[in-house]
mmCIF file of C-alpha atoms in Angstrom:
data_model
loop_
_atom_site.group_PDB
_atom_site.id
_atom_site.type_symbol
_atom_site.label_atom_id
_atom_site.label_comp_id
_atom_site.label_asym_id
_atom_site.label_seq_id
_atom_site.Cartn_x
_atom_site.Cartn_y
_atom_site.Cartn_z
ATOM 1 C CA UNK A 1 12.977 -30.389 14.781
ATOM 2 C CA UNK A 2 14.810 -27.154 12.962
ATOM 3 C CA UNK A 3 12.552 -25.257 10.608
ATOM 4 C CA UNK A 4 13.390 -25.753 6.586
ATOM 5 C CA UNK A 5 15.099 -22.067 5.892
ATOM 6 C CA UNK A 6 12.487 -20.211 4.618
ATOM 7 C CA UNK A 7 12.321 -16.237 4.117
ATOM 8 C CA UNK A 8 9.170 -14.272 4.231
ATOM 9 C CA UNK A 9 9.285 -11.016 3.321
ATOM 10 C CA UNK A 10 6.589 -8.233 4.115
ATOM 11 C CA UNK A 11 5.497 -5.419 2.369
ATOM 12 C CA UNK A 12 5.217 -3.879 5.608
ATOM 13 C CA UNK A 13 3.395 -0.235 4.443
ATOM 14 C CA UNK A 14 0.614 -2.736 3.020
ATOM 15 C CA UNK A 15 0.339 -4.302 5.987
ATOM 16 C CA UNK A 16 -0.071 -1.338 8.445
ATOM 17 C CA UNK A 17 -2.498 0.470 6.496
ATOM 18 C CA UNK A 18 -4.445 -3.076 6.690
ATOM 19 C CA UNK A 19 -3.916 -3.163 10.139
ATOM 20 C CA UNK A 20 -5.204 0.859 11.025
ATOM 21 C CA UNK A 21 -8.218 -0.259 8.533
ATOM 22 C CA UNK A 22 -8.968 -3.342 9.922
ATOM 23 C CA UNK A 23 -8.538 -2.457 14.051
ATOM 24 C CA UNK A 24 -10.947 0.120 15.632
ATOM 25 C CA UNK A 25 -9.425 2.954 16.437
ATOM 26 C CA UNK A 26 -10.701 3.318 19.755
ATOM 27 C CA UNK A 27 -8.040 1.006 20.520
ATOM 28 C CA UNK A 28 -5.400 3.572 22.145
ATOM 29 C CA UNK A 29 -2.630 3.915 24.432
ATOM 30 C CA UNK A 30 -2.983 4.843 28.107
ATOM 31 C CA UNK A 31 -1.940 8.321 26.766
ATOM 32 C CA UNK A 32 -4.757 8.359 24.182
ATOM 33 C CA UNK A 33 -2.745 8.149 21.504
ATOM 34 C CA UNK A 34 -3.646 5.803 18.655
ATOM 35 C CA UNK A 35 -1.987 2.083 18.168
ATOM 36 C CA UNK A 36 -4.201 0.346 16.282
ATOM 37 C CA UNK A 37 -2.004 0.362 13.444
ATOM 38 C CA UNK A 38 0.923 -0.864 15.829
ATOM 39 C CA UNK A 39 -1.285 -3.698 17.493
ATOM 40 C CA UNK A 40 -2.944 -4.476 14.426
ATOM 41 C CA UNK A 41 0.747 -5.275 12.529
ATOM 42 C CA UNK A 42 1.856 -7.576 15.374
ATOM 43 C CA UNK A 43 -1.070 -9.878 15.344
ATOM 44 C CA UNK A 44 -0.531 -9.957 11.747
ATOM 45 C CA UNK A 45 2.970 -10.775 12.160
ATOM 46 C CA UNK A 46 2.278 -13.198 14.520
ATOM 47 C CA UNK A 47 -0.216 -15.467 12.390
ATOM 48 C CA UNK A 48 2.348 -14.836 9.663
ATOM 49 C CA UNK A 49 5.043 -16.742 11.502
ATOM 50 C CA UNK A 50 2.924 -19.336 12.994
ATOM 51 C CA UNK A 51 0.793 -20.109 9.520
ATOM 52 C CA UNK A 52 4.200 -20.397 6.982
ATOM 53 C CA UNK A 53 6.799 -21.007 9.444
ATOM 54 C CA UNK A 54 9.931 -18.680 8.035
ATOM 55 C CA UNK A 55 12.908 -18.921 9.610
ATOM 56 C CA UNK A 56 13.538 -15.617 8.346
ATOM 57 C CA UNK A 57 11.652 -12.473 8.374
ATOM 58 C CA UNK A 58 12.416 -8.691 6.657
ATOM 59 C CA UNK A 59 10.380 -5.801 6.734
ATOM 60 C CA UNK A 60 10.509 -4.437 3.484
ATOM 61 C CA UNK A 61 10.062 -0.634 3.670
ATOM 62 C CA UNK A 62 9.022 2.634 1.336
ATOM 63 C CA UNK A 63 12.249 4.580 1.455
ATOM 64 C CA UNK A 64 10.576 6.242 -1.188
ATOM 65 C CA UNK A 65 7.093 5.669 -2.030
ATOM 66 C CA UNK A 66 6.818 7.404 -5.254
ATOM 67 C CA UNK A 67 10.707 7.766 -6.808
ATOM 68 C CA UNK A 68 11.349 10.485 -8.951
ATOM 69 C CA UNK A 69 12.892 8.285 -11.848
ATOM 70 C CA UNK A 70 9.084 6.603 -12.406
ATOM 71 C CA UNK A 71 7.512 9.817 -11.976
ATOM 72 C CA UNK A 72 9.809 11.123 -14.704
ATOM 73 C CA UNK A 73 8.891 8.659 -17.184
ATOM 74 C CA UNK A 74 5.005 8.419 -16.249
ATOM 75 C CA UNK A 75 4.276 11.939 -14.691
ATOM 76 C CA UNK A 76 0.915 10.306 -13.238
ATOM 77 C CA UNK A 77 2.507 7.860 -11.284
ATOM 78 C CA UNK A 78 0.657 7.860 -7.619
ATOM 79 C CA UNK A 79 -0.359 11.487 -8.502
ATOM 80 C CA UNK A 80 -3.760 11.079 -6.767
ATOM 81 C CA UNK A 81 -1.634 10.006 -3.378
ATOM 82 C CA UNK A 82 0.545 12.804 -3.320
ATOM 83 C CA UNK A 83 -0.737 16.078 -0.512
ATOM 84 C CA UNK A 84 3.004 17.668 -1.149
ATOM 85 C CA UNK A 85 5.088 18.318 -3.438
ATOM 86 C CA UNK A 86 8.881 17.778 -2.187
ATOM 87 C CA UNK A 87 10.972 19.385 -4.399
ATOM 88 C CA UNK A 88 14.411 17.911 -2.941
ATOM 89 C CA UNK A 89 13.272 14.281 -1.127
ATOM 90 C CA UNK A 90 10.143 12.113 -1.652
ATOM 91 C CA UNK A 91 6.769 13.801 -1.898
ATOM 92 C CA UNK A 92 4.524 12.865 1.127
ATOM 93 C CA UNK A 93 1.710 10.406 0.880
ATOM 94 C CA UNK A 94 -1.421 10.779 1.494
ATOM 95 C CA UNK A 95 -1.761 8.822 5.052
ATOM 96 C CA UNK A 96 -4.305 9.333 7.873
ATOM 97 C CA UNK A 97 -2.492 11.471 10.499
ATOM 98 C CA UNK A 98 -3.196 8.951 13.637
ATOM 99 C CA UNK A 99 -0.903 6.147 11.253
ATOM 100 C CA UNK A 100 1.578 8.481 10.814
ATOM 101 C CA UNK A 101 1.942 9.030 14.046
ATOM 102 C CA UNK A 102 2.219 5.361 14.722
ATOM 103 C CA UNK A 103 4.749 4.786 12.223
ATOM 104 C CA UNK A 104 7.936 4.940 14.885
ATOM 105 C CA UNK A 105 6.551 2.760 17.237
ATOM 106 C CA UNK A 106 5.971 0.454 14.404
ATOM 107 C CA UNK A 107 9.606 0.185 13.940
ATOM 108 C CA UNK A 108 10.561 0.283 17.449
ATOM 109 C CA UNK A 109 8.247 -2.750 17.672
ATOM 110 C CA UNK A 110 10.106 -4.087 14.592
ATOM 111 C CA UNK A 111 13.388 -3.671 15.701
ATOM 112 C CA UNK A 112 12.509 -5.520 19.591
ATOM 113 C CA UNK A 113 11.222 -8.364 17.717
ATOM 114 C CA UNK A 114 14.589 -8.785 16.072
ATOM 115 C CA UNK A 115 12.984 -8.230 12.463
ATOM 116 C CA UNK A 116 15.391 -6.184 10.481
ATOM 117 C CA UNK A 117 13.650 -3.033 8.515
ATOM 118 C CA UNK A 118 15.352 -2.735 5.056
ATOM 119 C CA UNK A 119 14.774 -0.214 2.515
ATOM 120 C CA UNK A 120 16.744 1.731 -0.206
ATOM 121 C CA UNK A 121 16.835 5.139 -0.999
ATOM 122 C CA UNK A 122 14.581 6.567 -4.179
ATOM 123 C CA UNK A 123 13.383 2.893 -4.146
ATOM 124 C CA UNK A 124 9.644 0.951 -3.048
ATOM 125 C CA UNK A 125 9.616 -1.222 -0.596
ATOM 126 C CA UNK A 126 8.309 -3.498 -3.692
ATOM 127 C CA UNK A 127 11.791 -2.935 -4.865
ATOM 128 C CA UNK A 128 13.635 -4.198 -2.217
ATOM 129 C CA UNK A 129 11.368 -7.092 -2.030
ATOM 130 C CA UNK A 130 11.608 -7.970 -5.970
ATOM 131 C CA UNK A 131 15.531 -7.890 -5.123
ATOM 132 C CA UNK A 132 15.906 -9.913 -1.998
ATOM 133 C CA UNK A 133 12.973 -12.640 -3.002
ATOM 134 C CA UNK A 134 15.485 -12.721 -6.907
ATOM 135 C CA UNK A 135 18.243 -13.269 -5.199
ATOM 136 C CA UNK A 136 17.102 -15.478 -2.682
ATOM 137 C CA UNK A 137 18.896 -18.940 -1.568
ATOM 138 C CA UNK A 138 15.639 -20.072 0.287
ATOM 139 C CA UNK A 139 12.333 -20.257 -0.747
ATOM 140 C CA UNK A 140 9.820 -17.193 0.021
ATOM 141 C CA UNK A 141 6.884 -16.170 0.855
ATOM 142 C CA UNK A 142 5.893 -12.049 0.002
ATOM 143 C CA UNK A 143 3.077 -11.208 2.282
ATOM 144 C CA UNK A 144 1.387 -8.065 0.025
ATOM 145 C CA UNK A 145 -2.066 -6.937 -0.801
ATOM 146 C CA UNK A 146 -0.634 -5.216 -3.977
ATOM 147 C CA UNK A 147 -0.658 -7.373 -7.611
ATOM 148 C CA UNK A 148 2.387 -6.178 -9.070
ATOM 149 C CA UNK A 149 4.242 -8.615 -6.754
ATOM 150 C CA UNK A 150 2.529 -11.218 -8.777
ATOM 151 C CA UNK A 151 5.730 -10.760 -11.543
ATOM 152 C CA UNK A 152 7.943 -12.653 -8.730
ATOM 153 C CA UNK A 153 6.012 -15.776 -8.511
ATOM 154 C CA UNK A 154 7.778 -18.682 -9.747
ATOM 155 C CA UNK A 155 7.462 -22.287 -8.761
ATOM 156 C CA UNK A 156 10.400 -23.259 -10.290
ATOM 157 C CA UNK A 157 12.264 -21.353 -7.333
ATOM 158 C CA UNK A 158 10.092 -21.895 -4.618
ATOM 159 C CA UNK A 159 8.672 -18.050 -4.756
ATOM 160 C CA UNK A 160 4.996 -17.323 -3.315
ATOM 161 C CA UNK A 161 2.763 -14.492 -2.547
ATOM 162 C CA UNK A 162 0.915 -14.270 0.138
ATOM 163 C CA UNK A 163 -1.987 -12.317 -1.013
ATOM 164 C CA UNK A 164 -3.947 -10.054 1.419
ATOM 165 C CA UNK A 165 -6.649 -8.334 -0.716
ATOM 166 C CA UNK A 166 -9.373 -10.892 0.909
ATOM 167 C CA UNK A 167 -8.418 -10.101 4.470
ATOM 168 C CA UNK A 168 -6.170 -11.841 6.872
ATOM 169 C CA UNK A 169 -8.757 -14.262 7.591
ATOM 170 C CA UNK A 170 -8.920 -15.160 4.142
ATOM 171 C CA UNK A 171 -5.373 -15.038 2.738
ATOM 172 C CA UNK A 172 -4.405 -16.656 -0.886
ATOM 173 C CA UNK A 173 -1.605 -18.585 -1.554
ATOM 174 C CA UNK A 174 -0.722 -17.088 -5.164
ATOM 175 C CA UNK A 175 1.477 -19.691 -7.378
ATOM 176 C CA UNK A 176 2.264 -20.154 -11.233
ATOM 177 C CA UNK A 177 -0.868 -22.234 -11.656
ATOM 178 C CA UNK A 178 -3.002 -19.301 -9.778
ATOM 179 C CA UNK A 179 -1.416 -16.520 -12.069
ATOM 180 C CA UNK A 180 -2.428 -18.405 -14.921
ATOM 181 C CA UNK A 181 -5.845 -19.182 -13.667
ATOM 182 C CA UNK A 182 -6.526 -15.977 -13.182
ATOM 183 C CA UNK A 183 -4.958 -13.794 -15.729
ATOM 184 C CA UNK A 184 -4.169 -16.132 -18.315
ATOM 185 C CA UNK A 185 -0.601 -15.289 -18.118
ATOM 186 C CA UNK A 186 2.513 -16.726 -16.938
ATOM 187 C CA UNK A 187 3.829 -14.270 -13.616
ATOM 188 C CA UNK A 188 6.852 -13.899 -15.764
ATOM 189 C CA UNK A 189 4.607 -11.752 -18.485
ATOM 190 C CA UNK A 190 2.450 -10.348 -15.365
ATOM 191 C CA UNK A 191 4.741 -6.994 -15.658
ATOM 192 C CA UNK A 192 3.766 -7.058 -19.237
ATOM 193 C CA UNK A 193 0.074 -7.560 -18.658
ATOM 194 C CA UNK A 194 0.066 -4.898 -15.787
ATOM 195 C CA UNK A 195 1.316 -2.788 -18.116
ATOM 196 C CA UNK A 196 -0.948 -2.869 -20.966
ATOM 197 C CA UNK A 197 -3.797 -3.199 -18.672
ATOM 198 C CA UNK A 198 -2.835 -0.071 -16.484
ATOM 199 C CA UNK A 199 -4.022 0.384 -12.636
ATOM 200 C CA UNK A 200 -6.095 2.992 -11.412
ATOM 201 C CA UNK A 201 -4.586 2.886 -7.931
ATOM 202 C CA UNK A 202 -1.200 3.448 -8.970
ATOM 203 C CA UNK A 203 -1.617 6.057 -11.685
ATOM 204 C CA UNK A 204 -1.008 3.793 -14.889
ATOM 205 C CA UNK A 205 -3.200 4.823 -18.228
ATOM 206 C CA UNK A 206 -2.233 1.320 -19.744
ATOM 207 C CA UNK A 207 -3.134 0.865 -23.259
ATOM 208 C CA UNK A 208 -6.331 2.763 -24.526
ATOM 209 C CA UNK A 209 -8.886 -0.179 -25.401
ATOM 210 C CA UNK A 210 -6.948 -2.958 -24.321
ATOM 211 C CA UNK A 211 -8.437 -4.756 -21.198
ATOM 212 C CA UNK A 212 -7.166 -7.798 -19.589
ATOM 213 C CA UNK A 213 -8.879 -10.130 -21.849
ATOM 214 C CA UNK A 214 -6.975 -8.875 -24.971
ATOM 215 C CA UNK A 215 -3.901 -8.418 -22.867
ATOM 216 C CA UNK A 216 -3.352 -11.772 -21.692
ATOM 217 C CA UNK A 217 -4.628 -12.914 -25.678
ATOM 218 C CA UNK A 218 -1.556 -11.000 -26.911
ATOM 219 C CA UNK A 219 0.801 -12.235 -24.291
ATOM 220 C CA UNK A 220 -0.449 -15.690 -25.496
ATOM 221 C CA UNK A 221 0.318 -15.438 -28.878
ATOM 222 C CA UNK A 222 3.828 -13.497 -29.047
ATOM 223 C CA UNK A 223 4.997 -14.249 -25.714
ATOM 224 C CA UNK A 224 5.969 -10.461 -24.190
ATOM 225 C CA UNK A 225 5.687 -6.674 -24.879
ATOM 226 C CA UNK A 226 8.469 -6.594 -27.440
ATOM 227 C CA UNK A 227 6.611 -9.466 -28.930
ATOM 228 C CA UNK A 228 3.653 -7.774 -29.227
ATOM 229 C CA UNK A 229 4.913 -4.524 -30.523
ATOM 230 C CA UNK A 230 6.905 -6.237 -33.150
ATOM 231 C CA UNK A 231 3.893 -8.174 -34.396
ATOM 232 C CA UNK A 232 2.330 -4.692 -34.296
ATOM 233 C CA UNK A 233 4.691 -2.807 -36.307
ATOM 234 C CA UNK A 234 4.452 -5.944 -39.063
ATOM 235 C CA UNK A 235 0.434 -5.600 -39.052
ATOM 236 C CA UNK A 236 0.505 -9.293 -37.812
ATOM 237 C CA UNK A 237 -1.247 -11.915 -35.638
ATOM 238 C CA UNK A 238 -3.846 -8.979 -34.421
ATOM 239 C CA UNK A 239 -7.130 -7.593 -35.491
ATOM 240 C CA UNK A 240 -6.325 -4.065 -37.510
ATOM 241 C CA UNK A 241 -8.090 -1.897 -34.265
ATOM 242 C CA UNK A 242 -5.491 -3.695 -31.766
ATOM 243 C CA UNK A 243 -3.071 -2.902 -33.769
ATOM 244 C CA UNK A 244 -4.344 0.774 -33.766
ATOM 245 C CA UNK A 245 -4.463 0.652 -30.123
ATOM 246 C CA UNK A 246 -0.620 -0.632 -29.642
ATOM 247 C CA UNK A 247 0.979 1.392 -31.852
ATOM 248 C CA UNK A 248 -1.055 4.568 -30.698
ATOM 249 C CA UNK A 249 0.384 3.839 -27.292
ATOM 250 C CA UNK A 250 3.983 3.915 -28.366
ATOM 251 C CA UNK A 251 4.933 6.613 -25.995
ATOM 252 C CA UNK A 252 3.681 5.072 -22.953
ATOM 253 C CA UNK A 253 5.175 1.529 -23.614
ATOM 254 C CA UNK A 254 7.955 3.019 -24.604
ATOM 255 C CA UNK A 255 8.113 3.817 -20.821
ATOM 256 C CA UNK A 256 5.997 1.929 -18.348
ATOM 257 C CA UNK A 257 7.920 -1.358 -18.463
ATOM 258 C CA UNK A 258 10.411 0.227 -16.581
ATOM 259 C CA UNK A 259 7.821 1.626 -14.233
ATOM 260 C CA UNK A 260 6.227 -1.402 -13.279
ATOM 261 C CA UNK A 261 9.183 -3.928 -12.762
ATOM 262 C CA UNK A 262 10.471 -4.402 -9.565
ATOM 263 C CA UNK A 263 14.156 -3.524 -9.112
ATOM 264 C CA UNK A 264 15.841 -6.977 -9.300
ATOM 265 C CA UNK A 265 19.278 -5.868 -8.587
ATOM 266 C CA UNK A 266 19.546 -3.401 -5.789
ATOM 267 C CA UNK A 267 22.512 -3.594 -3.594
ATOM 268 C CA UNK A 268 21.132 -5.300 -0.350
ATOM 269 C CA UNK A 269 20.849 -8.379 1.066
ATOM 270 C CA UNK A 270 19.212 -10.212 3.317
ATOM 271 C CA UNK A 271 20.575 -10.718 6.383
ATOM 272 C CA UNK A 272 22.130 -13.874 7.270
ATOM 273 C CA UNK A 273 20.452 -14.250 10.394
ATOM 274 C CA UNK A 274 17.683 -16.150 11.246
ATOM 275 C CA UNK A 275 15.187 -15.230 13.405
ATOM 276 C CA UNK A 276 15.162 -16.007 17.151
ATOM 277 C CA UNK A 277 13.428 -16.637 20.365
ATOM 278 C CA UNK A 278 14.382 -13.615 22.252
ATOM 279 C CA UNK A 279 16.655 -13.487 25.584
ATOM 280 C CA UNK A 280 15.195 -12.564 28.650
ATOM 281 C CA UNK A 281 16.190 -8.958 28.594
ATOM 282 C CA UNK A 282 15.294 -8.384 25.204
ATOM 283 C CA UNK A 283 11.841 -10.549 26.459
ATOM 284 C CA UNK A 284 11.696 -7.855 29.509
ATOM 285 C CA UNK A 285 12.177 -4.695 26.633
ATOM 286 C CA UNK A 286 9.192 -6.160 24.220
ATOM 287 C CA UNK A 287 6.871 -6.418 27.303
ATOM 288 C CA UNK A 288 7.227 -3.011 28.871
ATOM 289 C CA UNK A 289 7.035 -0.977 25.482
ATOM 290 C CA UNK A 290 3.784 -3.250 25.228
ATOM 291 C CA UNK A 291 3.045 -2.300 28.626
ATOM 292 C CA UNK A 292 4.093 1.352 27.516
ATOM 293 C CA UNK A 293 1.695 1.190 24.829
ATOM 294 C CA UNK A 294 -1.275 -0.869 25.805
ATOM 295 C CA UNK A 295 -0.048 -3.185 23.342
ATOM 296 C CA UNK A 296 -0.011 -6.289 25.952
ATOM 297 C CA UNK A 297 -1.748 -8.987 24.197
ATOM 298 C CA UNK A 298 -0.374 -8.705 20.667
ATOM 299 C CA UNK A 299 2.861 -8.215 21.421
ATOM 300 C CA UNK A 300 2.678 -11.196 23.934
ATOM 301 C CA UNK A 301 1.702 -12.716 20.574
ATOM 302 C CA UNK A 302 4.395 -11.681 18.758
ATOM 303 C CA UNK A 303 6.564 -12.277 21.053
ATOM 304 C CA UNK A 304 5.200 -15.997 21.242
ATOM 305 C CA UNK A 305 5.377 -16.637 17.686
ATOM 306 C CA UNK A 306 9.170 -16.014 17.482
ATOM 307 C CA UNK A 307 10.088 -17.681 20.288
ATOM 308 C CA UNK A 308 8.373 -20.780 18.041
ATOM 309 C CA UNK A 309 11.880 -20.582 15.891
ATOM 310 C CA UNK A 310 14.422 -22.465 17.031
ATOM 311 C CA UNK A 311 17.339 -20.072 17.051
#
């Protein structure tokens, strides 16, 4: 019996740096050179498609991990990440040498599996993802390890995410009802909370003194940001030192919203086809670059798991 359409979309940097983390990396090619990272992403892939059953699959990509339009308005965005400064193109990550040296076989592996690699230019692969899962006529699954994907969850449209944070052996179904659970927020004021909590990890101050507790208490009682700064500015429905605490941060709200929303409205989209049991040559291709690569088993697994959608 056909497969329901379903679209799962990976944020495929999260998943690679999982997979170098997660496989030893005295897994290696015949050469010597590493692979974990590769053979690590295509037994993810592969339990991906088997567990949630898409019918369609996109690997969301990084064109640009850290665009110069958020580091303009929040000069410490992913600061801490950054080992070069790229005055006319991205600035380059931090990221172990023996993954970046994986990274085009990753996509070679990609691209023989039939899963289409889309990203944008100056834009996150989070972008592209808040864009395709928006516009979406299917529902979707995002498979991420990263929280700010949380602001796309919505029941009412069928829209999951596929948490990673736990491990792949331990992966969490995020809907409304586990937003609110939680944070104590709806995932449509998640962007909100993020931003008044901050995040460490990706270079966000957030709002001096205001944790998540108070956060999702705000969002509660005036519904969003411009809620909350409104109610500020009147000296109403807050204590006197939250107050403070908002209206000190006018600068930085003034901002960060724009930072930490995903782009809804890029101009991509997802490609009409589904996914597909290969053909026997493009069978033959998948199993000699695994052959190429010592990546034999997982890609046999990979290979496996697509040929599971009826085409």
């Amino acid at each position: 019996m056909p497969r329901a359409d379903k679209l799962l979309l990976l944020d495929t940097a999260s998943l690679y740096f999982r997979a170098f983390y997660g496989v030893p990396d005295k897994v290696t090619a015949p050469d010597g050179s590493p692979i974990n990272a590769a053979r690590g992403l295509l037994d993810i892939i592969a339990k991906l498609i088997t567990l949630y059953e898409p019918t369609h699959v996109v690997a969301c990509w990084d064109d640009d991990w850290r665009p110069q339009w958020r580091v303009d308005l929040i000069p410490s965005y992913k600061s801490h990440r950054v080992v070069e400064v790229v005055a006319a193109g991205p600035d380059v990550e931090e990221v172990p040498d023996p993954l970046e040296a994986q990274i085009p076989l990753i996509r070679e592996t990609l691209g023989l599996l039939g899963i289409p690699i889309i990203g944008v230019a100056e834009h996150e692969a989070d972008d592209v993802i808040g864009t395709l899962a928006t516009h979406a006529t299917m529902p979707v699954d995002i498979v991420t390890g990263d929280r700010d994907l949380f602001q796309l969850v919505d029941d009412a449209r069928d829209v999951r995410v596929i948490y990673t944070a736990r491990g792949m052996s331990n992966l969490e179904i995020v809907t409304d009802a586990v937003v609110v659970a939680k944070y104590g927020v709806l995932p449509g004021q998640y962007a909100d909370f993020a931003t008044m909590r901050g995040d460490a990890s990706d270079g966000l101050p957030g709002v001096a003194g205001v944790g998540e507790k108070t956060a999702a208490t705000l969002l509660q009682s005036h519904g969003d940001l411009v809620g909350i700064r409104e109610a500020a500015e009147a000296g109403e429905g807050m204590s006197a030192g939250v107050r403070a605490k908002i209206l000190a941060a006018t600068a930085y709200l003034d901002v960060a919203p724009t930072v930490v929303a995903v782009a809804p409205d890029l101009d991509i989209v997802a490609p009409a086809e589904a996914l597909r049991p290969l053909d026997p040559a493009e069978a033959d291709a998948a199993t000699a670059l695994g052959e190429k690569w010592n990546l034999g088993s997982s890609m046999a697994r990979a290979v496996a798991a697509v040929a599971t959608v009826e085409g």
